[in-house]
XYZ file of C-alpha atoms in Angstrom:
69
model
C 10.196 16.228 -6.973
C 7.856 13.225 -6.963
C 5.278 12.718 -9.700
C 2.748 9.896 -9.393
C 0.607 8.630 -12.264
C -2.257 6.449 -11.101
C -5.799 5.329 -11.763
C -7.942 2.492 -10.494
C -8.984 1.507 -14.004
C -6.855 -0.420 -16.452
C -6.208 0.715 -19.998
C -6.257 4.444 -19.279
C -2.721 5.152 -20.510
C -0.934 5.350 -17.155
C 2.152 3.494 -18.347
C 2.300 5.411 -21.622
C 2.036 8.742 -19.816
C 4.529 7.764 -17.107
C 7.160 6.497 -19.559
C 6.853 9.500 -21.873
C 6.931 11.912 -18.943
C 9.984 10.194 -17.453
C 11.716 10.235 -20.820
C 11.022 13.943 -21.375
C 12.034 14.974 -17.855
C 15.220 12.875 -17.995
C 16.684 15.344 -20.487
C 17.104 17.851 -17.631
C 16.897 15.798 -14.416
C 17.945 12.450 -12.967
C 14.843 10.253 -13.101
C 13.795 7.048 -11.385
C 10.707 5.340 -12.781
C 8.983 2.786 -10.553
C 6.303 0.530 -12.014
C 4.192 -0.529 -9.026
C 1.576 -2.379 -11.069
C 1.300 -5.724 -9.266
C -0.631 -7.449 -12.065
C 0.922 -6.136 -15.292
C 4.206 -4.285 -14.700
C 5.282 -3.459 -18.246
C 7.317 -0.242 -18.151
C 10.301 -2.366 -19.205
C 8.625 -2.843 -22.602
C 9.145 0.857 -23.355
C 12.839 0.887 -22.449
C 15.837 -1.429 -22.662
C 16.730 -1.513 -18.963
C 20.039 -2.719 -17.589
C 19.246 -5.167 -14.801
C 21.632 -4.449 -11.943
C 20.274 -6.950 -9.450
C 17.837 -9.819 -9.661
C 16.505 -12.060 -6.928
C 13.637 -14.451 -6.448
C 10.975 -13.490 -3.954
C 8.389 -15.642 -2.245
C 5.008 -14.577 -0.954
C 3.013 -16.353 1.690
C -0.583 -16.614 0.546
C -3.411 -17.562 2.875
C -5.352 -20.752 2.278
C -9.066 -19.982 2.286
C -11.388 -22.665 3.589
C -14.642 -21.865 1.772
C -16.514 -24.216 4.095
C -15.879 -21.782 6.948
C -16.956 -18.689 5.025
């Protein structure tokens, strides 16, 4: 089963709903909770996660020449 909680607007309670739903469902099922919020991923604030793997990532960002726009 896959359950997605999403909205285009911030501050609507997506994280609160997702964490509470995951917590409730985890009593009967194995649960994986993915926080795909690129700007403010804060699901970890609701839990005390065990970090199994950590690595640095790099993103290539384009340089915008406003003179050519």
